[in-house]
mmCIF file with all atom_site columns, C-alpha atoms in Angstrom:
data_model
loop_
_atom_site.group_PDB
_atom_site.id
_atom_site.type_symbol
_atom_site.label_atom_id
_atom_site.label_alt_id
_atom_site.label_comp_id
_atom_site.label_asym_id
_atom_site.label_entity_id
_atom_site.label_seq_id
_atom_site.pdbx_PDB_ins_code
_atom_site.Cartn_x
_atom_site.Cartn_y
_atom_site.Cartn_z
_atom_site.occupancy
_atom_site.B_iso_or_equiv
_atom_site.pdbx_formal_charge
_atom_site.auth_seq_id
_atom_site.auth_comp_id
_atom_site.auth_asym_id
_atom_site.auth_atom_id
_atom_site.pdbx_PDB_model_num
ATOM 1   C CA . UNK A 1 1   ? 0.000   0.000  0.000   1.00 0.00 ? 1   UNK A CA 1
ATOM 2   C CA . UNK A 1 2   ? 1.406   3.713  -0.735  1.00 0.00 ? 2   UNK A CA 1
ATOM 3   C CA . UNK A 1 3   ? 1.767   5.944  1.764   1.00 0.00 ? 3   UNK A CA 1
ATOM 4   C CA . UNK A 1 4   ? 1.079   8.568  -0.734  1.00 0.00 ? 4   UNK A CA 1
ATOM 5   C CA . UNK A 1 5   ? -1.804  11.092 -1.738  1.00 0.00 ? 5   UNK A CA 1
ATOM 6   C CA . UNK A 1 6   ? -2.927  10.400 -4.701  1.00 0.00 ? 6   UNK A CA 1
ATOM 7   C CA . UNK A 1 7   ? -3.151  13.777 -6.876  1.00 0.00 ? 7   UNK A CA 1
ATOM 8   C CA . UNK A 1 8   ? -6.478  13.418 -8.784  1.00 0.00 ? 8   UNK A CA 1
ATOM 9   C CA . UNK A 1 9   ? -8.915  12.087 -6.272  1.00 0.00 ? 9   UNK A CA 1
ATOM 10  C CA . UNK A 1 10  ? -7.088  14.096 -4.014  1.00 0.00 ? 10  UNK A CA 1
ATOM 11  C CA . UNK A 1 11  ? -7.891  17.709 -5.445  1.00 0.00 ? 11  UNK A CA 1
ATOM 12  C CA . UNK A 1 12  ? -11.207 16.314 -6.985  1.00 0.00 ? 12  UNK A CA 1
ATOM 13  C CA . UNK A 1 13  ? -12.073 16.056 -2.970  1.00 0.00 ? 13  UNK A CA 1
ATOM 14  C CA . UNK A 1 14  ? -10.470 19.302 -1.862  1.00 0.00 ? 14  UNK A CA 1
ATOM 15  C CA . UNK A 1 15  ? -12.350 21.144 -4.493  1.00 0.00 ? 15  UNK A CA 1
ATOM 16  C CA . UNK A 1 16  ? -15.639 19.832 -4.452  1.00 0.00 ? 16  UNK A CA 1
ATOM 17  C CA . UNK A 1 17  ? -15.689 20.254 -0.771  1.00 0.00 ? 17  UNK A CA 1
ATOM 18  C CA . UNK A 1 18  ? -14.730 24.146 -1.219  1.00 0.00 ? 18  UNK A CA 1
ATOM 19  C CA . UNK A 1 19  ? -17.554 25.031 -3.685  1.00 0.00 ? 19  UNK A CA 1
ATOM 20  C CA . UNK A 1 20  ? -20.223 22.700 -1.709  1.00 0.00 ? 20  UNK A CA 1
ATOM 21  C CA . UNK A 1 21  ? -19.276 24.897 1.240   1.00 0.00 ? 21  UNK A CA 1
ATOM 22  C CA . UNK A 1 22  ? -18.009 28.665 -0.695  1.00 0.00 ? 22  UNK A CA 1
ATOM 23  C CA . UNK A 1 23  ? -14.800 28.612 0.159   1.00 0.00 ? 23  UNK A CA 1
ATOM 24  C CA . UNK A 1 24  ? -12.979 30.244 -1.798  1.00 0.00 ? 24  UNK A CA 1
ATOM 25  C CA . UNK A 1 25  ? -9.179  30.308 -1.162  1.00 0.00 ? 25  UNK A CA 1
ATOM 26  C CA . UNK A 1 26  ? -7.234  27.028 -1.280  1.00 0.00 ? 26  UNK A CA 1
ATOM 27  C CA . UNK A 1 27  ? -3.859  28.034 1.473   1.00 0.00 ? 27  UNK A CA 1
ATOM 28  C CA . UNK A 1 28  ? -1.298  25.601 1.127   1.00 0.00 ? 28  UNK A CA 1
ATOM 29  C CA . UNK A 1 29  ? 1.442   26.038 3.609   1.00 0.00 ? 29  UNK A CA 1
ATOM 30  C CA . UNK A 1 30  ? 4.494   24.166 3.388   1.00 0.00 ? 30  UNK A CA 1
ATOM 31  C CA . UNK A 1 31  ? 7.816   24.019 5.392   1.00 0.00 ? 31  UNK A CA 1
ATOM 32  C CA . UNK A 1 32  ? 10.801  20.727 5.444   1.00 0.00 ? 32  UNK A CA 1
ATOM 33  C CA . UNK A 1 33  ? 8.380   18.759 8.047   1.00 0.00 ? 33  UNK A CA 1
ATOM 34  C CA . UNK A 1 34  ? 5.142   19.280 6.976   1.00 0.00 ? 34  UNK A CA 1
ATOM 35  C CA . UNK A 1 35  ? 2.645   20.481 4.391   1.00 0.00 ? 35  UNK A CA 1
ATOM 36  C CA . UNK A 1 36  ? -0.837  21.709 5.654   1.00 0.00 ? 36  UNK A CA 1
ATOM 37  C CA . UNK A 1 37  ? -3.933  22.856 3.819   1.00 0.00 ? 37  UNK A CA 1
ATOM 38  C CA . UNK A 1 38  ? -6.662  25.213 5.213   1.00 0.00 ? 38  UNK A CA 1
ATOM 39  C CA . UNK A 1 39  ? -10.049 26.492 3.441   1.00 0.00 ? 39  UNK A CA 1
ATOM 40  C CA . UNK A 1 40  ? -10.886 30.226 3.176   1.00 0.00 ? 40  UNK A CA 1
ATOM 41  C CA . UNK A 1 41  ? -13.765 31.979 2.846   1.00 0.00 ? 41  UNK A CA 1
ATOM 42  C CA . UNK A 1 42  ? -14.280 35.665 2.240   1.00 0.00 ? 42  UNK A CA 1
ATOM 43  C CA . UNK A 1 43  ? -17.839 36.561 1.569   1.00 0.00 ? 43  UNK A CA 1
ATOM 44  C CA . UNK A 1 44  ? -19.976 39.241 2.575   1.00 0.00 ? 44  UNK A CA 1
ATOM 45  C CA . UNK A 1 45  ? -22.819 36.710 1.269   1.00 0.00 ? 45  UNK A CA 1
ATOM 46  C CA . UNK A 1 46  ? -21.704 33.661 3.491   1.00 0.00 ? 46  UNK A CA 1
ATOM 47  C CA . UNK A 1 47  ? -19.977 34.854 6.045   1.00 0.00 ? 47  UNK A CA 1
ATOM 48  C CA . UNK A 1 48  ? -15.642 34.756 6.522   1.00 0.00 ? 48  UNK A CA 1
ATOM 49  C CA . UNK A 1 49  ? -14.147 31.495 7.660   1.00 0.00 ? 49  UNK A CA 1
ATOM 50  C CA . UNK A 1 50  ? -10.962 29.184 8.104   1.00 0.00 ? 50  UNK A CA 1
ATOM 51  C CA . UNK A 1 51  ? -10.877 25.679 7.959   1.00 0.00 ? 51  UNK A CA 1
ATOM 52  C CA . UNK A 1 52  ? -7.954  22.917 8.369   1.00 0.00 ? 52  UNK A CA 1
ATOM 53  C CA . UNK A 1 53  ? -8.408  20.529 5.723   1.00 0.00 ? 53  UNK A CA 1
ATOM 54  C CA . UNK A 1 54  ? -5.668  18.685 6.051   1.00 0.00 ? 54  UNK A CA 1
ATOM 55  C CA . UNK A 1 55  ? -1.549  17.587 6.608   1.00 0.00 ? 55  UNK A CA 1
ATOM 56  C CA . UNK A 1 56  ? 0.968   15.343 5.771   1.00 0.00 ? 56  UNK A CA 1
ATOM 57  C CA . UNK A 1 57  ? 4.706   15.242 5.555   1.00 0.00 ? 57  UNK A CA 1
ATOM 58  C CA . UNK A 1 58  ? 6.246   16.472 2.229   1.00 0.00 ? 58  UNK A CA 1
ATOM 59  C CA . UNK A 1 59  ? 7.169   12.908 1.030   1.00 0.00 ? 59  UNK A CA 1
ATOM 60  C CA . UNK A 1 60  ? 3.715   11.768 1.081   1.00 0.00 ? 60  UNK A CA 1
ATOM 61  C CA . UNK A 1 61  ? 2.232   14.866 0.046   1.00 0.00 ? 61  UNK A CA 1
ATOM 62  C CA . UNK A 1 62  ? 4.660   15.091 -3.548  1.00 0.00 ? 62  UNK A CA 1
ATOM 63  C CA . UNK A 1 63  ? 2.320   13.963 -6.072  1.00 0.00 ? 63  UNK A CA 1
ATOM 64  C CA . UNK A 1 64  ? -0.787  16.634 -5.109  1.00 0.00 ? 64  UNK A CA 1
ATOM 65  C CA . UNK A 1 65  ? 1.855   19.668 -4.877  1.00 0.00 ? 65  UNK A CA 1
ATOM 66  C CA . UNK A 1 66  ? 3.293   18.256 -8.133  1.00 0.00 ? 66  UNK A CA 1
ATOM 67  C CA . UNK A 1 67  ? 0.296   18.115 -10.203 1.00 0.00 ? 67  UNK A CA 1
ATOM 68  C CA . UNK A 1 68  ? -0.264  22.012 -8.806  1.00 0.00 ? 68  UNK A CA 1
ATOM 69  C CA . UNK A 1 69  ? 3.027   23.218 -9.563  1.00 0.00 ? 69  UNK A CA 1
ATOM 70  C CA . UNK A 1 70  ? 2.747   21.496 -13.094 1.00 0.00 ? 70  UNK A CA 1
ATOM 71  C CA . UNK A 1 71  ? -0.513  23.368 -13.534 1.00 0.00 ? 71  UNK A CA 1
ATOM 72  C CA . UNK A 1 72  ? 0.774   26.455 -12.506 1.00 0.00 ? 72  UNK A CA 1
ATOM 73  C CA . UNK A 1 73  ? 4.298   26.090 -14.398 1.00 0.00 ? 73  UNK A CA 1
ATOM 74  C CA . UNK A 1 74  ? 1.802   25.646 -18.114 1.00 0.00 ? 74  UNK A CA 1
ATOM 75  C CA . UNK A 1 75  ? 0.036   28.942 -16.941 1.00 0.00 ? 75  UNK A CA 1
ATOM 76  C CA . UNK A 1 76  ? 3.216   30.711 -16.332 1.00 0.00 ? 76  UNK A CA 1
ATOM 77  C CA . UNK A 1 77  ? 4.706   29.846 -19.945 1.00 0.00 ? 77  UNK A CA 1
ATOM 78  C CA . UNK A 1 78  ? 1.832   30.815 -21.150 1.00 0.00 ? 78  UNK A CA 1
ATOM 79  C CA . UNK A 1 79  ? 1.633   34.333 -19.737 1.00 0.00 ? 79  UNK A CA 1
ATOM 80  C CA . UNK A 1 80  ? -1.710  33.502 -18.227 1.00 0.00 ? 80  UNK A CA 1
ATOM 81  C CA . UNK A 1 81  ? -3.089  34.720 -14.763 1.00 0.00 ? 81  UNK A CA 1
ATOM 82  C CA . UNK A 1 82  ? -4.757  31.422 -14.216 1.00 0.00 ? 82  UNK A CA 1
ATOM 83  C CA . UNK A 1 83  ? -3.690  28.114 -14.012 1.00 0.00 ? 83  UNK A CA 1
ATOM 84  C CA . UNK A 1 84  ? -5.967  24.544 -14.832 1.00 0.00 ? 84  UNK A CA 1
ATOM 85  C CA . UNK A 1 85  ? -5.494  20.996 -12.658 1.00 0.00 ? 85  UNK A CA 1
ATOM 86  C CA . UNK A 1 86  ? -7.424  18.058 -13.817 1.00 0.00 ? 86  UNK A CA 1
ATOM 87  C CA . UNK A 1 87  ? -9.835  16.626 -11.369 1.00 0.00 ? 87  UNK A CA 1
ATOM 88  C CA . UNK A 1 88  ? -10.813 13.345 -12.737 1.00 0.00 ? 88  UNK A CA 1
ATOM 89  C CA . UNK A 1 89  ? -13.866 12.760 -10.189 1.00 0.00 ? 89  UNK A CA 1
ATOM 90  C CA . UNK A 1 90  ? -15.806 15.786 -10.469 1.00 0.00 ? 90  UNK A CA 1
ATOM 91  C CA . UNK A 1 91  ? -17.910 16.438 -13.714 1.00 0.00 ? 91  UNK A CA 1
ATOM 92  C CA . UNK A 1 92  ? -15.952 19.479 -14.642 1.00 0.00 ? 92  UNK A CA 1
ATOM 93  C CA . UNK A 1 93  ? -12.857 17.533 -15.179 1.00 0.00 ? 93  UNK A CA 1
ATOM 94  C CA . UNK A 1 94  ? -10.778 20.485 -14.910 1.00 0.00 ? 94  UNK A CA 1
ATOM 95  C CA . UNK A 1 95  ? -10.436 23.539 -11.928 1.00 0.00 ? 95  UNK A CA 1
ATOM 96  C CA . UNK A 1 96  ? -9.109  26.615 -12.961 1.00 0.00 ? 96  UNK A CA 1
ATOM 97  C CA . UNK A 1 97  ? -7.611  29.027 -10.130 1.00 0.00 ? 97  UNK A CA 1
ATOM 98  C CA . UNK A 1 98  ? -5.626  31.977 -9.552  1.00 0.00 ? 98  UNK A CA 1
ATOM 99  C CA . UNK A 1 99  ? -1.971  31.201 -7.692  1.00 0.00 ? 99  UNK A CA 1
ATOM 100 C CA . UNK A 1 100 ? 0.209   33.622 -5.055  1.00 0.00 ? 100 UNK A CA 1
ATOM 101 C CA . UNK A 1 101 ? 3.412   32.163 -3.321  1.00 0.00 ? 101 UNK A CA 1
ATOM 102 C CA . UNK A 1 102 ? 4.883   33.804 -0.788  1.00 0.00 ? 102 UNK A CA 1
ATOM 103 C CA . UNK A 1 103 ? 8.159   32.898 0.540   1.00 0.00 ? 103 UNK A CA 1
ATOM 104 C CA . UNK A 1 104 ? 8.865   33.900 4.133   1.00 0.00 ? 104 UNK A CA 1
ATOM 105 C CA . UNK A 1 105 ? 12.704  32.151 4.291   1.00 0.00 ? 105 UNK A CA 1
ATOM 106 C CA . UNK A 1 106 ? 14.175  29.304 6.161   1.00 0.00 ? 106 UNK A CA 1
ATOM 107 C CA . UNK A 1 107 ? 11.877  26.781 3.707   1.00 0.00 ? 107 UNK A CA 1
ATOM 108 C CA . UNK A 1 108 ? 9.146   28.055 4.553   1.00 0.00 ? 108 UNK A CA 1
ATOM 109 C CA . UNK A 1 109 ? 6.416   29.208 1.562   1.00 0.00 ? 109 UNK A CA 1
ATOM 110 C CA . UNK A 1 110 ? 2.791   29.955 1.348   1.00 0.00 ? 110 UNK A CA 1
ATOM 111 C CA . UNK A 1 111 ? 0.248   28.914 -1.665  1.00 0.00 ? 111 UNK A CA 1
ATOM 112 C CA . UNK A 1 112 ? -2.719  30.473 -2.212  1.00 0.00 ? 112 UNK A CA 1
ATOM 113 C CA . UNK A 1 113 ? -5.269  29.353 -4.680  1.00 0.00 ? 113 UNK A CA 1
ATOM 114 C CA . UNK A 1 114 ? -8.030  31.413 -5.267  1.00 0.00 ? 114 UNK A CA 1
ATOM 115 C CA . UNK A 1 115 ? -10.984 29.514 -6.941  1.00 0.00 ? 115 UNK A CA 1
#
């Protein structure tokens, strides 16, 4: 059995829970020990909210931040603001979202996805 997160189903659950509940930022936060992942909402409709979603060590965590720096890499050569990740299990196939990293040193870095 893999220890691993596997990218697709992954991300198909991370972003069909954010819509079904309006979040709207994706915050990946990643460091040498551990990579976490909290939902935000900003909404004068539904309200402002955080939410852990998740963490795992970097190792096990590699092929969801892969497919999302692979997404964002195509957008960058492309000169586009906005990047696409398939997500085989929703009926979309495909998210599209908006991408800030911040670095804050010592290995440390920030992700936000805006969706």
């Amino acid at each position: 059995m893999s220890d691993k997160y596997p990218a697709g189903e992954f991300l198909s659950a991370l972003f069909l829970y954010a819509r079904d509940f309006n979040y709207n930022h994706l915050v990946f936060e990643a460091n040498r020990f551990k990579v976490s992942v909290n939902l935000v909402r900003r909404s004068n409709t539904y309200g402002n909210a955080d939410l852990f979603y998740a963490s795992a060590d970097p190792k096990s965590f590699a092929p969801v931040m892969s497919a999302i720096n692979q997404a964002i890499e195509v957008a960058e050569l492309e000169g586009d603001l906005q990047a696409k990740v398939q997500t085989p299990n929703l009926e979309r196939k495909e998210q599209i979202f908006q991408f800030k990293l911040r670095e804050f040193g010592h290995g440390r870095y920030q992700l936000d996805l805006s969706i």
